[in-house]
């Protein structure tokens, strides 16, 4: 049986005095449901030149056809449905138990980390699996307004049953099989006042995944329709927080939960403006398309052709 790379995340809660969450039976809990939309123009994605990074032919199977790999951190539907966004309640000191039936899992698959956002809790493990026939190198950082701090940097090798030697470049691009790689274990300690961490691949810069440490089980991720649901919420008034790693401003709303009732809300998140990252996809041809025609021909987006 193949074991998985496990990363233990020990998060220290934000705020001044730290109160442990108390698990109780919630007999009169209510339900919170809602939808999150992004208002405004969807920010431009990130762009990475495949000819300057390892494994361009395998990883280039998903690309724009001109030698670039695109990473869009904002998953937004046709009418503004904001997907892959974390929504959580603050101020809940006691309530239902955490659901430990399934631990969070992140997969390195087709040179992407999936999912892009993950929620973990204190003293919980998250599983990271390399499904690709190429090596990955995991670099993890904790981050906050105080600045980043390196947590660890370890290799995430590929499964030895993947082929190592290809006859030519086209073989490397056409090979498409996913198998879990070798296990690794790494302990992560988040500093006081920090709840956010990011994981990137040291070989493939377009592989990126963000995590949030939850202090109670009242959290959810928005689905394809931008919707979320939380159940068994103790009656009371709480702060609802919407989190996405590239939304720089605080998005909060006060909600009141009544006993055995359903509260429905809608949250509109203003789209950030300006340049969000150094490697933003640019429209200027001289800057954007500096990959030679010969290199473009060798990198074929045979799995998915990405839009800018």
Tab-separated table of C-alpha atoms in Angstrom:
chain	number	residue	atom	x	y	z
A	1	UNK	CA	0.000	0.000	0.000
A	2	UNK	CA	1.341	3.424	-0.955
A	3	UNK	CA	1.532	5.858	1.899
A	4	UNK	CA	1.061	9.567	1.287
A	5	UNK	CA	3.136	12.600	2.173
A	6	UNK	CA	1.563	14.027	5.296
A	7	UNK	CA	2.088	17.518	6.602
A	8	UNK	CA	1.036	18.177	10.185
A	9	UNK	CA	-0.281	21.677	10.607
A	10	UNK	CA	-0.263	23.046	14.145
A	11	UNK	CA	-1.936	26.426	13.942
A	12	UNK	CA	-1.962	29.028	16.679
A	13	UNK	CA	-5.120	31.088	16.678
A	14	UNK	CA	-5.241	34.770	15.808
A	15	UNK	CA	-6.095	37.235	18.494
A	16	UNK	CA	-4.882	38.046	21.935
A	17	UNK	CA	-6.182	35.549	24.488
A	18	UNK	CA	-6.525	32.124	22.923
A	19	UNK	CA	-9.598	30.105	23.923
A	20	UNK	CA	-9.874	26.443	23.024
A	21	UNK	CA	-12.958	25.500	21.062
A	22	UNK	CA	-15.363	23.292	23.067
A	23	UNK	CA	-17.229	20.496	21.300
A	24	UNK	CA	-20.808	20.059	22.522
A	25	UNK	CA	-24.117	18.654	21.303
A	26	UNK	CA	-26.041	21.373	19.469
A	27	UNK	CA	-29.746	20.589	19.824
A	28	UNK	CA	-31.198	23.919	18.671
A	29	UNK	CA	-28.712	24.888	15.952
A	30	UNK	CA	-29.564	26.845	12.854
A	31	UNK	CA	-28.351	26.730	9.247
A	32	UNK	CA	-26.397	29.408	7.409
A	33	UNK	CA	-26.475	29.318	3.646
A	34	UNK	CA	-25.538	31.839	1.012
A	35	UNK	CA	-23.785	32.791	-2.166
A	36	UNK	CA	-20.600	34.728	-2.898
A	37	UNK	CA	-20.121	36.731	-6.087
A	38	UNK	CA	-17.196	38.715	-7.459
A	39	UNK	CA	-18.216	42.215	-8.555
A	40	UNK	CA	-16.162	43.842	-11.267
A	41	UNK	CA	-13.645	42.588	-13.791
A	42	UNK	CA	-11.960	39.264	-13.085
A	43	UNK	CA	-8.256	40.002	-12.459
A	44	UNK	CA	-5.751	38.886	-15.047
A	45	UNK	CA	-4.064	35.513	-14.450
A	46	UNK	CA	-0.402	34.752	-13.900
A	47	UNK	CA	1.798	33.723	-16.824
A	48	UNK	CA	4.903	31.485	-16.744
A	49	UNK	CA	7.345	30.920	-19.596
A	50	UNK	CA	7.587	27.136	-20.010
A	51	UNK	CA	10.917	27.267	-21.852
A	52	UNK	CA	12.679	28.546	-18.723
A	53	UNK	CA	11.219	25.939	-16.319
A	54	UNK	CA	11.744	22.152	-16.006
A	55	UNK	CA	9.553	19.575	-17.784
A	56	UNK	CA	8.167	21.975	-20.424
A	57	UNK	CA	6.820	19.214	-22.648
A	58	UNK	CA	4.829	17.311	-20.025
A	59	UNK	CA	3.666	20.423	-18.175
A	60	UNK	CA	3.074	22.221	-21.482
A	61	UNK	CA	0.277	19.814	-22.349
A	62	UNK	CA	-1.822	22.376	-20.500
A	63	UNK	CA	-0.727	25.760	-21.886
A	64	UNK	CA	-1.700	28.585	-24.216
A	65	UNK	CA	0.022	27.108	-27.279
A	66	UNK	CA	2.639	29.851	-27.342
A	67	UNK	CA	4.972	28.518	-24.702
A	68	UNK	CA	3.193	29.879	-21.629
A	69	UNK	CA	1.500	28.195	-18.677
A	70	UNK	CA	-1.383	30.193	-17.207
A	71	UNK	CA	-2.471	30.173	-13.547
A	72	UNK	CA	-5.772	31.891	-12.772
A	73	UNK	CA	-6.221	32.256	-8.984
A	74	UNK	CA	-9.760	33.628	-9.471
A	75	UNK	CA	-12.325	30.984	-10.361
A	76	UNK	CA	-15.416	32.917	-11.392
A	77	UNK	CA	-18.570	31.725	-13.167
A	78	UNK	CA	-20.417	33.454	-16.022
A	79	UNK	CA	-22.596	35.562	-13.720
A	80	UNK	CA	-19.946	36.248	-11.094
A	81	UNK	CA	-20.166	33.038	-9.059
A	82	UNK	CA	-17.028	33.190	-6.895
A	83	UNK	CA	-15.727	29.623	-6.573
A	84	UNK	CA	-13.021	28.081	-4.337
A	85	UNK	CA	-13.525	30.805	-1.720
A	86	UNK	CA	-13.385	30.015	2.000
A	87	UNK	CA	-16.192	31.313	4.235
A	88	UNK	CA	-15.976	30.954	8.016
A	89	UNK	CA	-17.511	32.178	11.261
A	90	UNK	CA	-15.562	33.912	14.004
A	91	UNK	CA	-16.681	34.114	17.633
A	92	UNK	CA	-18.023	30.568	17.983
A	93	UNK	CA	-16.487	29.281	21.237
A	94	UNK	CA	-18.435	26.030	21.420
A	95	UNK	CA	-20.561	23.979	19.089
A	96	UNK	CA	-20.631	20.820	16.972
A	97	UNK	CA	-17.568	18.538	16.746
A	98	UNK	CA	-15.087	18.821	13.899
A	99	UNK	CA	-15.748	16.378	11.085
A	100	UNK	CA	-12.666	14.132	11.019
A	101	UNK	CA	-14.019	11.537	8.609
A	102	UNK	CA	-11.870	12.784	5.741
A	103	UNK	CA	-8.552	14.610	6.056
A	104	UNK	CA	-7.745	17.417	3.600
A	105	UNK	CA	-5.810	16.206	0.567
A	106	UNK	CA	-3.847	18.134	-2.044
A	107	UNK	CA	-2.829	16.434	-5.300
A	108	UNK	CA	-0.019	17.409	-7.647
A	109	UNK	CA	-1.673	16.469	-10.916
A	110	UNK	CA	-0.913	17.684	-14.444
A	111	UNK	CA	1.551	20.170	-12.932
A	112	UNK	CA	-1.107	21.802	-10.764
A	113	UNK	CA	-1.871	21.658	-7.062
A	114	UNK	CA	-5.518	20.776	-6.570
A	115	UNK	CA	-7.395	22.251	-4.771
A	116	UNK	CA	-6.178	25.832	-4.904
A	117	UNK	CA	-7.535	26.539	-1.402
A	118	UNK	CA	-7.677	24.152	1.566
A	119	UNK	CA	-9.034	24.437	5.115
A	120	UNK	CA	-7.324	22.584	7.959
A	121	UNK	CA	-7.700	22.720	11.720
A	122	UNK	CA	-5.321	22.743	14.656
A	123	UNK	CA	-3.330	19.518	15.086
A	124	UNK	CA	-4.628	18.031	11.852
A	125	UNK	CA	-2.744	16.487	8.938
A	126	UNK	CA	-3.120	17.366	5.287
A	127	UNK	CA	-2.178	14.770	2.669
A	128	UNK	CA	-0.107	15.792	-0.354
A	129	UNK	CA	0.213	13.339	-3.245
A	130	UNK	CA	2.336	13.562	-6.394
A	131	UNK	CA	0.379	11.920	-9.194
A	132	UNK	CA	2.640	13.166	-12.006
A	133	UNK	CA	5.489	11.407	-13.869
A	134	UNK	CA	7.794	14.337	-12.981
A	135	UNK	CA	9.505	15.420	-9.766
A	136	UNK	CA	8.033	18.177	-7.630
A	137	UNK	CA	9.643	20.144	-4.798
A	138	UNK	CA	7.329	21.401	-2.073
A	139	UNK	CA	8.116	24.755	-0.535
A	140	UNK	CA	5.757	25.876	2.219
A	141	UNK	CA	5.532	29.297	3.839
A	142	UNK	CA	3.393	30.772	6.556
A	143	UNK	CA	2.286	34.291	5.823
A	144	UNK	CA	0.488	37.260	7.349
A	145	UNK	CA	0.831	41.041	7.586
A	146	UNK	CA	4.005	40.307	9.585
A	147	UNK	CA	5.665	38.843	6.484
A	148	UNK	CA	6.447	35.301	5.290
A	149	UNK	CA	8.475	32.604	7.056
A	150	UNK	CA	9.753	29.398	5.457
A	151	UNK	CA	8.205	26.283	6.960
A	152	UNK	CA	9.929	23.571	4.929
A	153	UNK	CA	11.388	22.652	1.552
A	154	UNK	CA	11.271	18.947	0.671
A	155	UNK	CA	11.185	16.947	-2.581
A	156	UNK	CA	8.010	15.204	-3.626
A	157	UNK	CA	9.303	12.420	-5.905
A	158	UNK	CA	7.313	10.703	-8.604
A	159	UNK	CA	6.135	7.109	-8.487
A	160	UNK	CA	9.017	4.817	-9.619
A	161	UNK	CA	6.655	2.969	-11.945
A	162	UNK	CA	6.470	6.019	-14.197
A	163	UNK	CA	8.870	5.800	-17.185
A	164	UNK	CA	12.118	7.733	-16.749
A	165	UNK	CA	13.574	7.700	-20.258
A	166	UNK	CA	11.538	8.871	-23.219
A	167	UNK	CA	12.489	8.257	-26.839
A	168	UNK	CA	11.848	11.857	-27.784
A	169	UNK	CA	10.110	14.987	-26.565
A	170	UNK	CA	6.750	14.005	-28.003
A	171	UNK	CA	6.739	10.861	-25.839
A	172	UNK	CA	7.195	13.014	-22.733
A	173	UNK	CA	4.226	15.152	-23.760
A	174	UNK	CA	1.951	12.261	-24.734
A	175	UNK	CA	2.518	10.110	-21.641
A	176	UNK	CA	-0.485	10.593	-19.382
A	177	UNK	CA	-0.898	8.360	-16.358
A	178	UNK	CA	-1.396	9.340	-12.732
A	179	UNK	CA	0.136	7.271	-9.909
A	180	UNK	CA	0.868	8.331	-6.322
A	181	UNK	CA	4.539	8.951	-5.532
A	182	UNK	CA	6.700	8.116	-2.531
A	183	UNK	CA	5.672	9.310	0.971
A	184	UNK	CA	7.338	12.114	2.913
A	185	UNK	CA	6.517	13.583	6.320
A	186	UNK	CA	7.120	17.124	7.463
A	187	UNK	CA	6.061	18.965	10.606
A	188	UNK	CA	4.770	22.499	10.260
A	189	UNK	CA	4.419	24.953	13.155
A	190	UNK	CA	2.523	28.147	12.421
A	191	UNK	CA	3.670	31.093	14.497
A	192	UNK	CA	1.392	32.955	16.870
A	193	UNK	CA	-0.911	35.308	15.015
A	194	UNK	CA	-0.706	33.384	11.741
A	195	UNK	CA	-3.356	31.194	10.149
A	196	UNK	CA	-2.465	31.282	6.449
A	197	UNK	CA	0.115	29.221	4.583
A	198	UNK	CA	1.021	28.754	0.931
A	199	UNK	CA	2.598	25.777	-0.789
A	200	UNK	CA	4.490	26.104	-4.062
A	201	UNK	CA	6.638	23.853	-6.230
A	202	UNK	CA	10.284	24.838	-6.386
A	203	UNK	CA	10.579	23.399	-9.911
A	204	UNK	CA	7.289	24.559	-11.427
A	205	UNK	CA	6.409	28.066	-10.266
A	206	UNK	CA	2.842	27.826	-11.585
A	207	UNK	CA	2.013	25.148	-8.991
A	208	UNK	CA	0.469	26.988	-6.042
A	209	UNK	CA	-1.953	26.086	-3.227
A	210	UNK	CA	-3.129	28.103	-0.225
A	211	UNK	CA	-4.362	26.948	3.172
A	212	UNK	CA	-6.277	28.449	6.072
A	213	UNK	CA	-6.233	27.062	9.629
A	214	UNK	CA	-9.748	27.048	11.076
A	215	UNK	CA	-10.399	27.563	14.803
A	216	UNK	CA	-13.882	26.009	14.754
A	217	UNK	CA	-15.785	23.678	12.390
A	218	UNK	CA	-18.020	26.420	11.016
A	219	UNK	CA	-16.373	26.941	7.655
A	220	UNK	CA	-17.144	26.070	4.053
A	221	UNK	CA	-15.822	26.456	0.516
A	222	UNK	CA	-17.990	27.862	-2.226
A	223	UNK	CA	-19.040	25.452	-4.971
A	224	UNK	CA	-19.456	25.927	-8.744
A	225	UNK	CA	-22.459	28.181	-8.105
A	226	UNK	CA	-20.540	30.195	-5.510
A	227	UNK	CA	-22.782	28.779	-2.789
A	228	UNK	CA	-21.991	27.474	0.700
A	229	UNK	CA	-23.843	25.941	3.668
A	230	UNK	CA	-23.043	25.581	7.379
A	231	UNK	CA	-25.257	23.467	9.648
A	232	UNK	CA	-25.804	23.074	13.405
A	233	UNK	CA	-24.682	26.626	14.161
A	234	UNK	CA	-25.420	27.610	17.777
A	235	UNK	CA	-27.921	30.515	17.924
A	236	UNK	CA	-26.161	33.832	18.244
A	237	UNK	CA	-24.549	36.717	16.373
A	238	UNK	CA	-21.199	36.130	14.671
A	239	UNK	CA	-18.750	37.640	12.242
A	240	UNK	CA	-18.765	35.962	8.821
A	241	UNK	CA	-15.439	36.235	7.000
A	242	UNK	CA	-14.796	35.597	3.299
A	243	UNK	CA	-11.212	34.597	2.490
A	244	UNK	CA	-9.335	34.325	-0.786
A	245	UNK	CA	-5.525	34.647	-0.866
A	246	UNK	CA	-5.534	37.480	-3.419
A	247	UNK	CA	-8.351	39.548	-1.932
A	248	UNK	CA	-6.288	42.043	0.049
A	249	UNK	CA	-9.108	43.898	1.778
A	250	UNK	CA	-11.141	42.425	4.619
A	251	UNK	CA	-14.542	41.023	3.586
A	252	UNK	CA	-16.738	40.596	6.672
A	253	UNK	CA	-20.431	40.616	7.539
A	254	UNK	CA	-22.363	40.260	10.780
A	255	UNK	CA	-24.866	37.401	10.778
A	256	UNK	CA	-27.469	36.333	13.332
A	257	UNK	CA	-28.438	32.669	13.580
A	258	UNK	CA	-31.798	31.793	15.080
A	259	UNK	CA	-32.708	28.492	16.721
A	260	UNK	CA	-33.671	25.779	14.205
A	261	UNK	CA	-33.992	28.366	11.432
A	262	UNK	CA	-32.215	28.963	8.120
A	263	UNK	CA	-30.438	32.245	7.490
A	264	UNK	CA	-29.578	33.056	3.883
A	265	UNK	CA	-27.184	35.794	2.829
A	266	UNK	CA	-25.535	37.086	-0.319
A	267	UNK	CA	-22.049	38.524	-0.298
A	268	UNK	CA	-20.611	40.638	-3.118
A	269	UNK	CA	-16.825	40.817	-3.073
A	270	UNK	CA	-15.321	43.797	-4.937
A	271	UNK	CA	-12.810	42.567	-7.511
A	272	UNK	CA	-9.296	43.801	-6.729
A	273	UNK	CA	-7.861	46.266	-9.205
A	274	UNK	CA	-4.355	47.086	-10.288
A	275	UNK	CA	-1.489	44.677	-10.707
A	276	UNK	CA	-1.772	41.852	-8.150
A	277	UNK	CA	1.435	39.934	-8.893
A	278	UNK	CA	4.771	40.523	-10.592
A	279	UNK	CA	4.213	37.835	-13.245
A	280	UNK	CA	0.771	38.973	-14.336
A	281	UNK	CA	-0.108	38.109	-17.937
A	282	UNK	CA	0.546	41.213	-20.025
A	283	UNK	CA	-0.967	42.323	-23.324
A	284	UNK	CA	2.166	43.972	-24.714
A	285	UNK	CA	3.539	41.595	-27.355
A	286	UNK	CA	7.206	42.377	-26.696
A	287	UNK	CA	6.923	41.462	-23.028
A	288	UNK	CA	4.271	38.768	-23.285
A	289	UNK	CA	5.387	36.716	-26.299
A	290	UNK	CA	9.143	36.355	-26.091
A	291	UNK	CA	9.099	32.587	-26.792
A	292	UNK	CA	10.627	31.633	-30.143
A	293	UNK	CA	8.495	30.033	-32.861
A	294	UNK	CA	10.654	26.902	-32.682
A	295	UNK	CA	10.003	26.529	-28.951
A	296	UNK	CA	6.289	27.119	-29.450
A	297	UNK	CA	6.076	24.250	-31.952
A	298	UNK	CA	7.643	21.840	-29.434
A	299	UNK	CA	5.175	22.693	-26.654
A	300	UNK	CA	1.722	21.492	-27.659
A	301	UNK	CA	-1.329	22.024	-25.393
A	302	UNK	CA	-2.669	18.525	-26.124
A	303	UNK	CA	-4.700	18.275	-22.879
A	304	UNK	CA	-6.033	21.809	-22.521
A	305	UNK	CA	-5.465	25.069	-24.376
A	306	UNK	CA	-5.625	27.862	-21.844
A	307	UNK	CA	-7.098	31.307	-22.372
A	308	UNK	CA	-5.309	34.430	-21.264
